[in-house]
XYZ file of C-alpha atoms in Angstrom:
727
model
C -15.496 -51.162 6.869
C -17.446 -48.850 4.601
C -16.861 -45.168 5.472
C -19.735 -43.956 3.305
C -22.352 -46.170 4.962
C -20.820 -46.086 8.449
C -20.716 -42.287 8.750
C -23.018 -40.541 11.218
C -26.427 -39.358 10.078
C -27.022 -35.649 9.576
C -30.109 -33.752 10.647
C -30.798 -33.117 6.940
C -31.125 -36.856 6.305
C -33.396 -37.339 9.309
C -35.546 -34.356 8.379
C -35.915 -35.610 4.783
C -36.906 -39.060 6.057
C -39.442 -37.519 8.455
C -41.077 -35.411 5.756
C -41.550 -38.544 3.643
C -43.477 -40.328 6.403
C -47.159 -41.077 6.023
C -49.296 -38.887 8.261
C -51.961 -41.422 9.219
C -49.876 -44.296 10.610
C -50.962 -45.669 13.998
C -48.358 -45.316 16.788
C -46.582 -48.084 18.648
C -46.271 -48.604 22.386
C -44.668 -45.176 22.916
C -47.729 -43.348 21.429
C -45.493 -41.157 19.219
C -47.113 -40.625 15.832
C -45.639 -39.718 12.462
C -47.527 -36.432 12.580
C -45.544 -35.484 15.690
C -42.254 -36.455 14.044
C -43.047 -34.419 10.924
C -43.659 -31.259 12.972
C -40.605 -31.242 15.245
C -38.601 -28.036 15.627
C -34.914 -27.736 14.754
C -33.642 -28.463 18.262
C -35.789 -31.597 18.460
C -34.387 -32.819 15.148
C -30.885 -32.230 16.503
C -31.715 -34.282 19.611
C -33.279 -37.148 17.693
C -30.318 -37.166 15.283
C -27.952 -37.492 18.255
C -30.065 -40.404 19.542
C -29.955 -42.138 16.166
C -26.190 -41.701 15.897
C -25.747 -43.177 19.365
C -27.760 -46.233 18.318
C -25.823 -46.318 15.032
C -22.476 -46.340 16.844
C -23.379 -49.002 19.422
C -25.431 -51.220 17.111
C -27.994 -51.819 19.868
C -31.613 -50.817 19.304
C -33.837 -49.750 22.236
C -36.292 -52.492 23.259
C -39.303 -50.308 22.394
C -38.127 -50.129 18.781
C -38.187 -53.924 18.570
C -41.592 -54.377 20.172
C -44.791 -54.917 18.176
C -48.341 -54.441 19.373
C -50.329 -57.002 17.380
C -53.993 -56.217 16.806
C -56.357 -58.799 15.338
C -58.809 -57.361 12.827
C -61.751 -59.529 11.667
C -61.914 -60.165 7.946
C -65.042 -58.683 6.342
C -68.066 -60.924 5.824
C -66.461 -63.807 7.715
C -67.523 -65.448 11.007
C -65.465 -64.585 14.070
C -62.826 -67.309 14.258
C -59.057 -67.532 14.627
C -58.603 -68.274 10.927
C -60.623 -65.175 9.998
C -58.589 -62.685 12.043
C -55.937 -60.632 10.266
C -52.943 -59.657 12.466
C -51.659 -56.092 12.193
C -48.359 -55.154 13.874
C -47.935 -51.646 15.280
C -44.296 -50.731 15.906
C -42.553 -47.605 17.137
C -42.779 -44.676 14.715
C -39.435 -43.390 16.019
C -37.834 -46.718 15.167
C -39.453 -46.676 11.722
C -38.123 -43.164 11.140
C -34.610 -44.488 11.680
C -35.423 -47.426 9.389
C -36.340 -44.927 6.661
C -33.039 -43.110 7.139
C -31.108 -46.391 6.943
C -33.099 -47.486 3.889
C -32.401 -44.193 2.084
C -28.702 -44.868 2.585
C -28.617 -48.635 1.952
C -30.864 -48.875 -1.101
C -28.910 -46.472 -3.379
C -25.679 -48.168 -2.327
C -26.924 -51.642 -3.290
C -28.192 -50.324 -6.623
C -24.931 -48.493 -7.333
C -22.812 -51.626 -6.857
C -25.246 -53.774 -8.860
C -25.837 -56.173 -5.995
C -29.375 -57.095 -6.991
C -29.724 -59.089 -10.228
C -31.815 -57.498 -12.999
C -34.445 -60.257 -12.708
C -35.385 -59.194 -9.163
C -38.246 -56.706 -9.553
C -39.918 -56.379 -6.168
C -39.460 -53.267 -3.989
C -36.856 -51.640 -6.224
C -36.884 -48.056 -7.520
C -38.288 -47.515 -11.015
C -39.376 -51.189 -11.268
C -42.849 -52.673 -10.886
C -44.846 -55.872 -11.250
C -45.875 -54.742 -14.737
C -42.283 -55.179 -15.889
C -42.679 -58.917 -15.250
C -45.881 -58.845 -17.302
C -44.033 -57.054 -20.113
C -41.546 -59.918 -20.226
C -44.325 -62.507 -20.355
C -45.991 -60.628 -23.189
C -42.858 -60.230 -25.283
C -41.280 -63.635 -24.680
C -44.256 -65.956 -24.104
C -47.492 -64.594 -25.561
C -46.264 -62.807 -28.678
C -45.592 -64.854 -31.825
C -46.863 -68.147 -30.447
C -46.132 -71.186 -32.593
C -48.490 -74.029 -33.432
C -45.599 -76.496 -33.241
C -43.335 -75.445 -30.345
C -45.095 -75.012 -26.989
C -43.847 -72.795 -24.190
C -43.792 -73.745 -20.511
C -44.552 -71.379 -17.637
C -44.223 -72.290 -13.950
C -45.520 -70.094 -11.144
C -44.118 -70.718 -7.649
C -45.358 -69.302 -4.363
C -43.095 -69.336 -1.295
C -45.050 -70.429 1.763
C -44.926 -67.820 4.533
C -41.921 -66.170 2.911
C -41.609 -63.051 5.050
C -42.512 -64.884 8.265
C -40.073 -67.788 7.914
C -36.968 -66.574 6.070
C -33.781 -67.412 7.952
C -31.851 -64.586 9.594
C -28.612 -66.402 8.771
C -29.400 -66.239 5.035
C -30.159 -62.511 5.268
C -27.007 -61.698 7.228
C -24.712 -63.908 5.147
C -25.911 -62.260 1.921
C -25.719 -58.819 3.535
C -22.079 -59.483 4.398
C -21.375 -59.930 0.668
C -22.288 -56.284 0.044
C -19.409 -54.816 2.104
C -22.013 -52.681 3.858
C -19.814 -51.766 6.808
C -19.789 -52.868 10.426
C -22.326 -50.339 11.677
C -25.049 -51.214 9.196
C -24.441 -54.940 9.648
C -24.676 -54.615 13.443
C -27.819 -52.533 13.121
C -29.570 -55.136 10.937
C -28.408 -57.937 13.225
C -29.848 -56.167 16.274
C -32.974 -55.189 14.312
C -33.782 -58.850 13.580
C -32.942 -60.354 16.965
C -34.631 -60.342 20.383
C -37.927 -58.902 19.199
C -41.021 -58.986 21.412
C -44.755 -58.601 20.922
C -48.082 -58.472 22.678
C -51.230 -59.767 21.015
C -54.820 -58.919 21.693
C -58.360 -58.570 20.440
C -60.554 -55.611 21.406
C -59.763 -54.883 25.076
C -57.954 -58.182 25.747
C -54.153 -58.008 25.743
C -51.516 -60.697 26.414
C -48.287 -60.306 28.303
C -45.091 -59.536 26.416
C -43.769 -62.628 24.621
C -40.607 -63.160 22.543
C -41.001 -63.420 18.777
C -39.496 -66.505 17.060
C -35.981 -65.832 15.775
C -36.893 -66.026 12.079
C -38.633 -63.957 9.433
C -38.711 -60.216 8.917
C -40.869 -58.008 11.163
C -44.343 -57.404 9.777
C -44.952 -53.806 8.778
C -41.335 -52.731 9.116
C -39.716 -50.454 6.562
C -36.652 -52.653 6.038
C -38.471 -55.990 5.609
C -38.859 -55.803 1.788
C -35.209 -54.989 1.095
C -34.032 -57.610 3.604
C -36.127 -60.238 1.831
C -34.641 -59.149 -1.497
C -31.186 -59.578 0.030
C -32.149 -63.089 1.117
C -33.119 -64.088 -2.460
C -30.362 -62.129 -4.203
C -28.078 -65.122 -4.891
C -30.716 -67.414 -6.420
C -31.031 -65.714 -9.860
C -27.322 -66.150 -10.602
C -27.719 -69.913 -10.143
C -30.772 -70.036 -12.421
C -29.086 -67.995 -15.152
C -26.788 -70.929 -15.983
C -29.698 -73.153 -17.101
C -30.203 -73.205 -20.902
C -33.505 -71.985 -22.388
C -34.668 -70.719 -18.976
C -36.048 -67.255 -18.187
C -37.147 -66.109 -14.757
C -38.483 -63.105 -12.859
C -38.949 -62.628 -9.114
C -41.367 -60.255 -7.458
C -41.308 -60.586 -3.649
C -42.386 -64.174 -2.885
C -43.810 -64.857 -6.383
C -41.326 -66.685 -8.613
C -42.071 -67.075 -12.319
C -40.044 -69.413 -14.545
C -40.567 -69.991 -18.259
C -38.964 -71.506 -21.352
C -39.592 -70.443 -24.948
C -37.223 -72.489 -27.104
C -36.174 -76.078 -27.573
C -38.253 -79.229 -27.698
C -40.906 -79.883 -25.070
C -38.633 -82.443 -23.419
C -35.696 -80.020 -23.296
C -37.907 -77.322 -21.813
C -39.214 -79.748 -19.216
C -35.666 -80.714 -18.244
C -34.658 -77.055 -17.925
C -37.637 -76.271 -15.717
C -37.048 -79.325 -13.550
C -33.418 -78.310 -13.032
C -34.583 -74.822 -12.089
C -37.113 -76.229 -9.624
C -34.438 -78.381 -7.986
C -32.048 -75.427 -7.638
C -34.828 -73.211 -6.306
C -35.941 -75.791 -3.759
C -32.383 -76.316 -2.519
C -31.755 -72.585 -2.185
C -35.029 -71.974 -0.360
C -34.308 -74.787 2.091
C -31.033 -73.068 2.987
C -33.172 -70.159 4.160
C -35.780 -72.326 5.951
C -38.283 -71.713 3.149
C -40.389 -74.052 1.025
C -42.686 -73.665 -1.956
C -46.407 -74.171 -1.547
C -47.407 -76.854 -4.102
C -51.090 -75.992 -3.756
C -50.420 -72.394 -4.861
C -47.842 -73.314 -7.517
C -48.621 -74.566 -11.017
C -47.220 -75.235 -14.475
C -48.853 -74.529 -17.823
C -48.162 -75.359 -21.457
C -48.920 -72.503 -23.861
C -49.317 -73.109 -27.583
C -51.175 -71.466 -30.424
C -54.495 -73.141 -31.139
C -54.756 -75.013 -34.435
C -57.449 -77.532 -35.281
C -55.165 -79.953 -37.141
C -52.377 -80.015 -34.565
C -52.969 -82.308 -31.567
C -52.432 -80.768 -28.112
C -48.977 -81.316 -26.579
C -48.584 -84.152 -24.075
C -48.760 -83.268 -20.365
C -45.538 -82.498 -18.516
C -44.499 -83.809 -15.111
C -42.590 -81.389 -12.914
C -41.793 -81.951 -9.253
C -40.749 -79.685 -6.413
C -39.876 -81.155 -3.025
C -40.980 -84.543 -4.420
C -44.495 -83.237 -5.053
C -46.057 -83.022 -8.502
C -46.864 -79.529 -9.681
C -50.461 -79.337 -10.939
C -50.780 -78.626 -14.657
C -53.451 -76.022 -15.328
C -55.021 -74.316 -18.316
C -55.043 -70.916 -16.628
C -52.909 -69.349 -13.909
C -52.783 -66.033 -12.083
C -49.394 -64.311 -12.006
C -49.280 -61.018 -10.102
C -52.929 -60.358 -10.949
C -52.397 -61.287 -14.609
C -54.564 -64.175 -15.870
C -52.448 -66.274 -18.225
C -54.360 -68.689 -20.480
C -52.913 -71.727 -22.223
C -54.258 -70.384 -25.550
C -53.093 -66.808 -24.800
C -56.703 -65.688 -24.475
C -57.653 -62.549 -22.551
C -61.247 -63.701 -21.978
C -60.926 -64.177 -18.212
C -59.246 -60.815 -17.715
C -61.918 -59.143 -19.844
C -64.734 -60.871 -17.974
C -63.462 -59.794 -14.562
C -62.767 -56.267 -15.752
C -66.210 -55.901 -17.312
C -67.850 -57.043 -14.087
C -65.885 -54.606 -11.922
C -66.452 -51.753 -14.407
C -70.214 -52.257 -14.284
C -70.076 -52.217 -10.482
C -68.195 -48.912 -10.582
C -70.710 -47.449 -13.039
C -73.580 -48.405 -10.747
C -71.738 -46.832 -7.833
C -71.192 -43.595 -9.776
C -74.873 -43.515 -10.754
C -75.824 -43.605 -7.075
C -73.625 -40.673 -6.071
C -74.186 -38.378 -9.045
C -76.830 -37.678 -11.665
C -77.655 -34.927 -14.115
C -78.873 -32.544 -11.411
C -77.096 -33.339 -8.157
C -74.063 -35.129 -6.769
C -70.419 -35.113 -7.748
C -69.184 -32.488 -10.137
C -67.793 -33.431 -13.517
C -64.132 -33.234 -12.476
C -64.677 -35.446 -9.415
C -66.645 -38.025 -11.390
C -63.865 -38.172 -13.995
C -61.320 -38.797 -11.230
C -63.430 -41.766 -10.081
C -63.482 -43.177 -13.609
C -59.723 -42.819 -13.939
C -59.012 -44.305 -10.512
C -61.471 -47.214 -10.486
C -61.809 -48.227 -14.137
C -58.866 -47.026 -16.212
C -56.282 -48.047 -13.612
C -57.653 -51.607 -13.623
C -57.686 -51.723 -17.403
C -54.085 -50.596 -17.686
C -52.661 -52.949 -15.080
C -52.892 -56.166 -17.082
C -54.719 -55.724 -20.398
C -51.860 -53.900 -22.226
C -49.890 -57.145 -21.932
C -52.576 -59.368 -23.468
C -52.992 -60.091 -27.152
C -56.298 -58.248 -27.506
C -58.575 -58.783 -30.482
C -60.315 -55.932 -32.295
C -63.599 -57.015 -30.731
C -62.097 -56.819 -27.237
C -60.647 -53.372 -27.962
C -64.088 -52.217 -29.104
C -65.651 -53.569 -25.902
C -63.116 -51.663 -23.816
C -63.816 -48.473 -25.743
C -67.534 -48.955 -25.109
C -66.860 -49.295 -21.368
C -64.791 -46.107 -21.376
C -67.381 -44.145 -23.340
C -70.171 -45.291 -21.016
C -68.148 -44.270 -17.981
C -67.296 -40.820 -19.316
C -70.811 -40.150 -20.575
C -72.137 -40.982 -17.139
C -69.525 -38.751 -15.514
C -70.420 -35.873 -17.859
C -74.154 -36.372 -17.443
C -74.888 -36.902 -21.138
C -77.025 -39.783 -22.482
C -75.465 -42.975 -23.772
C -76.702 -42.308 -27.308
C -74.465 -39.230 -27.639
C -72.212 -39.607 -30.666
C -68.609 -40.669 -30.196
C -67.325 -37.844 -32.398
C -68.946 -35.256 -30.136
C -67.558 -36.942 -27.038
C -64.050 -36.961 -28.486
C -64.352 -33.282 -29.424
C -64.922 -32.439 -25.748
C -61.320 -33.460 -25.046
C -62.054 -35.241 -21.761
C -61.336 -38.861 -22.588
C -58.913 -41.025 -24.524
C -59.499 -44.200 -26.472
C -58.196 -47.496 -25.141
C -55.599 -47.569 -27.924
C -54.263 -44.196 -26.764
C -54.203 -45.350 -23.147
C -52.253 -48.496 -24.022
C -49.820 -46.596 -26.246
C -49.186 -43.973 -23.556
C -48.839 -46.627 -20.864
C -46.286 -48.706 -22.752
C -44.384 -45.602 -23.861
C -44.118 -44.265 -20.308
C -43.128 -47.714 -19.049
C -40.213 -47.889 -21.479
C -39.251 -44.334 -20.548
C -39.268 -45.315 -16.859
C -37.215 -48.441 -17.493
C -34.616 -46.361 -19.306
C -33.867 -44.412 -16.125
C -32.134 -47.255 -14.235
C -29.460 -49.835 -15.145
C -31.762 -52.754 -14.312
C -34.504 -51.244 -16.469
C -32.140 -50.723 -19.402
C -31.022 -54.338 -19.048
C -34.642 -55.425 -19.464
C -35.160 -53.173 -22.489
C -32.061 -54.561 -24.174
C -33.084 -58.141 -23.365
C -36.461 -57.502 -25.009
C -34.748 -55.737 -27.953
C -36.350 -52.377 -27.273
C -34.369 -49.270 -28.230
C -33.156 -47.278 -25.278
C -35.020 -43.979 -24.748
C -33.435 -40.973 -26.389
C -33.502 -39.202 -23.018
C -30.888 -41.722 -21.861
C -28.824 -41.981 -25.045
C -28.393 -38.207 -25.430
C -27.860 -37.321 -21.764
C -25.294 -37.906 -19.037
C -25.805 -38.217 -15.268
C -25.514 -35.036 -13.253
C -22.720 -35.490 -10.649
C -24.033 -35.712 -7.057
C -22.036 -32.673 -5.929
C -23.718 -30.593 -8.658
C -27.153 -32.109 -8.184
C -27.175 -31.215 -4.483
C -26.665 -27.533 -5.328
C -29.374 -27.285 -7.997
C -32.913 -27.184 -6.590
C -35.912 -27.366 -8.936
C -38.945 -25.640 -7.438
C -42.282 -27.522 -7.668
C -43.970 -27.060 -11.035
C -47.733 -26.421 -10.827
C -50.135 -28.693 -12.661
C -52.860 -27.782 -15.159
C -50.945 -25.102 -17.057
C -52.161 -25.799 -20.592
C -51.931 -22.601 -22.701
C -55.447 -23.139 -24.075
C -57.388 -24.771 -21.253
C -55.741 -23.020 -18.293
C -55.153 -19.499 -19.546
C -56.291 -17.941 -16.273
C -54.032 -20.131 -14.148
C -51.053 -19.291 -16.340
C -51.738 -15.580 -16.052
C -52.060 -15.855 -12.270
C -48.758 -17.726 -12.134
C -47.132 -15.085 -14.346
C -48.370 -12.275 -12.099
C -46.931 -14.075 -9.075
C -43.573 -14.561 -10.819
C -43.448 -10.918 -11.906
C -44.360 -9.659 -8.445
C -42.045 -12.006 -6.548
C -38.902 -11.963 -8.717
C -38.901 -8.661 -10.616
C -36.882 -6.871 -7.893
C -34.437 -9.720 -7.268
C -31.038 -8.810 -8.708
C -29.942 -12.467 -8.740
C -32.652 -13.548 -11.197
C -31.818 -14.669 -14.734
C -34.335 -15.377 -17.521
C -33.648 -17.858 -20.327
C -35.209 -18.867 -23.632
C -34.301 -20.676 -26.848
C -35.499 -20.114 -30.415
C -34.960 -22.491 -33.361
C -33.360 -21.494 -36.630
C -35.915 -21.878 -39.418
C -33.728 -23.643 -41.967
C -31.204 -25.797 -40.104
C -30.801 -27.823 -36.924
C -29.713 -25.167 -34.451
C -31.077 -22.980 -31.691
C -30.200 -19.530 -30.444
C -30.265 -19.286 -26.646
C -30.491 -16.043 -24.703
C -29.945 -15.133 -21.052
C -31.324 -11.881 -19.624
C -30.525 -10.417 -16.204
C -32.895 -8.758 -13.736
C -32.476 -5.397 -15.507
C -33.662 -6.995 -18.774
C -30.184 -6.564 -20.263
C -28.503 -9.339 -22.292
C -26.324 -11.532 -20.093
C -25.281 -14.194 -22.613
C -26.044 -15.312 -26.171
C -25.042 -18.537 -27.877
C -25.959 -20.983 -30.617
C -26.258 -24.708 -30.047
C -26.448 -27.374 -32.750
C -29.381 -29.582 -31.792
C -32.850 -30.458 -33.051
C -34.225 -31.019 -29.547
C -36.007 -28.121 -27.870
C -35.433 -29.483 -24.359
C -31.679 -29.711 -24.959
C -31.554 -26.094 -26.130
C -33.615 -24.843 -23.172
C -31.463 -26.886 -20.802
C -28.288 -25.406 -22.320
C -29.713 -21.909 -21.824
C -30.263 -22.701 -18.130
C -26.714 -24.039 -17.789
C -25.355 -20.913 -19.506
C -27.314 -18.705 -17.107
C -25.906 -20.580 -14.113
C -22.339 -20.364 -15.402
C -22.525 -16.635 -16.176
C -24.045 -15.666 -12.832
C -21.529 -14.096 -10.441
C -23.657 -14.428 -7.294
C -23.392 -17.256 -4.772
C -27.126 -18.005 -4.931
C -28.769 -17.450 -8.299
C -32.374 -17.905 -9.417
C -32.985 -19.048 -12.997
C -36.444 -18.735 -14.578
C -37.273 -20.906 -17.591
C -40.512 -21.641 -19.441
C -39.490 -25.230 -20.317
C -41.127 -27.803 -18.054
C -39.293 -30.623 -19.827
C -35.862 -29.103 -19.180
C -36.655 -28.535 -15.516
C -38.593 -31.702 -14.719
C -37.171 -34.334 -17.060
C -33.578 -33.096 -17.114
C -32.412 -31.215 -14.030
C -34.812 -32.766 -11.528
C -34.239 -36.303 -12.837
C -30.473 -35.735 -12.840
C -29.627 -36.368 -16.518
C -28.569 -33.515 -18.822
C -26.785 -33.226 -22.160
C -22.968 -33.528 -22.193
C -22.710 -29.976 -23.558
C -24.644 -28.526 -20.623
C -22.632 -30.663 -18.220
C -19.369 -29.199 -19.546
C -20.732 -25.705 -18.965
C -21.815 -26.494 -15.400
C -18.414 -27.885 -14.418
C -17.053 -24.318 -14.504
C -19.242 -22.965 -11.676
C -17.715 -22.425 -8.202
C -18.170 -25.224 -5.643
C -20.259 -23.020 -3.314
C -22.676 -21.785 -5.990
C -26.325 -22.583 -5.109
C -29.042 -22.478 -7.783
C -32.852 -22.350 -7.689
C -34.657 -23.265 -10.919
C -38.188 -21.881 -11.251
C -40.744 -22.480 -13.997
C -42.547 -19.484 -15.483
C -45.327 -19.530 -18.101
C -43.986 -18.606 -21.505
C -45.239 -15.602 -23.490
C -47.325 -14.232 -20.629
C -46.882 -11.228 -18.329
C -43.309 -11.933 -17.187
C -41.180 -9.155 -18.662
C -37.895 -11.032 -18.306
C -39.166 -14.108 -20.128
C -40.605 -11.999 -22.936
C -37.326 -10.078 -23.234
C -35.292 -13.306 -23.421
C -37.641 -14.656 -26.083
C -37.408 -11.461 -28.137
C -33.624 -11.364 -27.809
C -33.276 -14.950 -29.019
C -35.502 -14.213 -32.013
C -33.516 -11.078 -32.859
C -30.355 -13.144 -33.198
C -32.005 -15.876 -35.252
C -32.398 -15.657 -39.003
C -36.184 -15.304 -39.265
C -36.586 -15.127 -43.052
C -38.708 -17.768 -44.703
C -36.551 -20.639 -46.054
C -36.196 -20.814 -49.815
C -38.103 -23.461 -51.712
C -34.854 -25.217 -52.605
C -34.201 -26.083 -48.997
C -34.765 -29.789 -48.422
C -34.198 -29.726 -44.692
C -37.185 -30.883 -42.612
C -38.773 -28.723 -39.940
C -36.222 -28.697 -37.108
C -38.884 -28.361 -34.414
C -41.633 -30.923 -34.975
C -44.077 -31.213 -32.124
C -42.984 -34.355 -30.250
C -45.295 -36.691 -28.367
C -44.380 -36.288 -24.672
C -42.895 -39.419 -23.065
C -44.879 -39.257 -19.819
C -48.226 -41.001 -19.502
C -50.343 -37.995 -18.548
C -48.651 -35.673 -21.045
C -49.123 -38.161 -23.879
C -52.834 -38.494 -23.144
C -53.181 -34.706 -22.864
C -51.437 -34.372 -26.242
C -54.004 -36.662 -27.893
C -56.954 -34.926 -26.212
C -55.741 -31.449 -27.122
C -55.310 -32.461 -30.772
C -59.084 -32.947 -31.158
C -60.447 -30.506 -28.564
C -63.251 -28.350 -29.987
C -65.620 -27.687 -27.090
C -64.464 -25.912 -23.919
C -65.194 -27.409 -20.486
C -67.818 -25.931 -18.154
C -66.723 -23.298 -15.666
C -65.643 -24.713 -12.326
C -68.260 -22.653 -10.463
C -71.210 -24.062 -12.388
C -73.566 -26.403 -10.574
C -73.889 -30.028 -11.569
C -77.096 -29.342 -13.491
C -75.600 -26.363 -15.336
C -72.524 -28.420 -16.224
C -74.582 -31.280 -17.625
C -76.722 -28.804 -19.604
C -73.526 -27.351 -21.073
C -72.255 -30.805 -22.022
C -75.627 -31.785 -23.516
C -75.542 -28.681 -25.682
C -72.078 -29.681 -26.897
C -73.181 -33.283 -27.501
C -76.323 -32.133 -29.349
C -78.460 -34.135 -26.903
C -80.199 -31.247 -25.123
C -83.927 -32.037 -24.844
C -86.131 -30.483 -27.533
C -89.489 -31.408 -29.078
C -87.981 -33.114 -32.117
C -85.703 -35.245 -29.957
C -88.367 -36.060 -27.365
C -90.683 -37.130 -30.190
C -88.232 -39.922 -31.064
C -88.667 -41.433 -27.600
C -92.290 -40.496 -26.876
C -94.052 -40.130 -30.255
C -97.536 -40.034 -28.730
C -96.701 -37.448 -26.086
C -94.567 -34.940 -28.003
C -95.061 -33.544 -31.480
C -92.175 -33.315 -33.929
C -93.161 -29.962 -35.385
C -92.889 -26.538 -33.857
C -96.168 -25.355 -32.226
C -95.715 -21.905 -33.816
C -94.862 -23.061 -37.348
C -94.614 -26.235 -39.387
C -90.830 -26.643 -39.203
C -89.187 -29.487 -37.233
C -88.788 -28.394 -33.608
C -85.040 -28.972 -33.391
C -82.947 -27.204 -30.801
C -81.505 -24.806 -33.373
C -84.977 -23.984 -34.647
C -86.641 -23.286 -31.301
C -83.599 -21.318 -30.114
C -82.722 -19.197 -33.146
C -84.786 -19.848 -36.256
C -88.423 -19.714 -35.179
C -89.947 -16.256 -35.378
């Protein structure tokens, strides 16, 4: 038994699961949609919670929850045939709501006990397919030798989700000590399922589904498949020289050390173990979709390594010179040519599409066109190319693609200078994108134990946000609510939005006696901050000094001090630090000093944390800032002081913030007003790019049609001349 997992569900859990549902999911046989479930009243949520708890106690699911309506959808540009029809299963939305509630309880439990091995990456929080690519880059592609080759094998499980044995799932689930209720629920969820199949208006009678595989389209299928494969990595970890990574039904094995014969033996042992384990779950590898490759650095004087012979299920794995792993094209010479070729082709298609829906006079506005560039071009670049060994020529080609895309989105000609484009602050170079992407990936990996295991295995330092913080206890985290923080609040670019937010804060909270305002100010000549807390009457509530060089830690300590010194049962704390609110309290990791302060608050104390723009119209925030400065030594440090500046401007760890930091550092030209038309916006950008049409510029393109000189004088008819200089 497991009391934590076996307890009844609360209406809060069901409501949270319902609000996370997608709105546009098609209903099952009962015609109940997710939109209906999201908009239930309180009494309906109480009733549906009682229904779920009844099912939870008995371990028997209603038949409608285990029925699938299968619809066959023709594949595009294919003739109508059985092989060209894609089956889509529509199941009960009520049943899937309960699956979400069960998943939200099961998944954190499995992660907390470390049930899944760190080499299992699919369908796990804070992990992605790009983490597998990071391993391949660091361990296979980087520092290739001309003498010692490296072997990589890619395995594909044939019909993995459709054929996995229920016995393997349930036997591995029993190892988790998940409790009798959850085990009975999963057992009933997998058994005695039915379906009807049809095409257009034709529909079959109800038929039983084979007693194997996980239901297509169900919420629990991914985690159940992970449970089925969970015991295989521990068997592979005993093989010398072998590395592996699993993502769903794609298994990647590689060796990086030892002679070619030793690596071949290690891989063959791994293939034998994998085949035996898969057969225990009624699964097999597909030899036609599996392959092996030898990777070595190219050198004219060194002969290529001999071919290797690897077998799985008595069938020879084909040896290839290029393989596709999770959308990543791996070449036997570590070349990125194929990835670049495919990306260039898709980028040109996107540029042609953008040219059809917007031009310099009509169509999409600048902001919408930029969103298209980011969604359709940059996202494809950053999926795989950061993990290739790119040459300087390839980096230049990528920068050219980005500049073309942004110039087209802005409506400026392609001959506009790069320096002018950079000064507009709308785009980043490919080097900045890759740096921000890899930085945010390491920051994300540092948030979970499995991610930190990967960072340590690759010899990356753990993020400072993890090393200098401690987890916020669940009982405290439940009582601290961080209100949503609005986007686009840059002090320079979004001055109007910040002022509107400040007016709202002042109007909404100025008469609330439970409000506290916080701020922190650095000492000019040593590593310390003064923190101040001000109450609703703008009177000092608390003052303290904290020894730290990190602004976020000081702001976070000020928030903790405000919570601890508040005597009300429900306090509201206003802070101007987005990092302290978003990256600390909302993510659940704060400094040990702040944690010690928070342990003194009463157990029934509820807290709302609200972000307010700093140094704007909020009187409480301005008072807290002034109070902190008053109690900080503000004199200029003497010249003999050798201490560095305690508050250097850090590069933010998140992807979007890092890119915004780079753009803001070179921003010279303001963006067009949001109410301008497309033509007015492009005229504004052409003025900034110095590409606005004038006689001198038109003469360069049409020398016989336009004269270079001003018609009223003999000076060159440049834009500056015809606008200001000519009299």
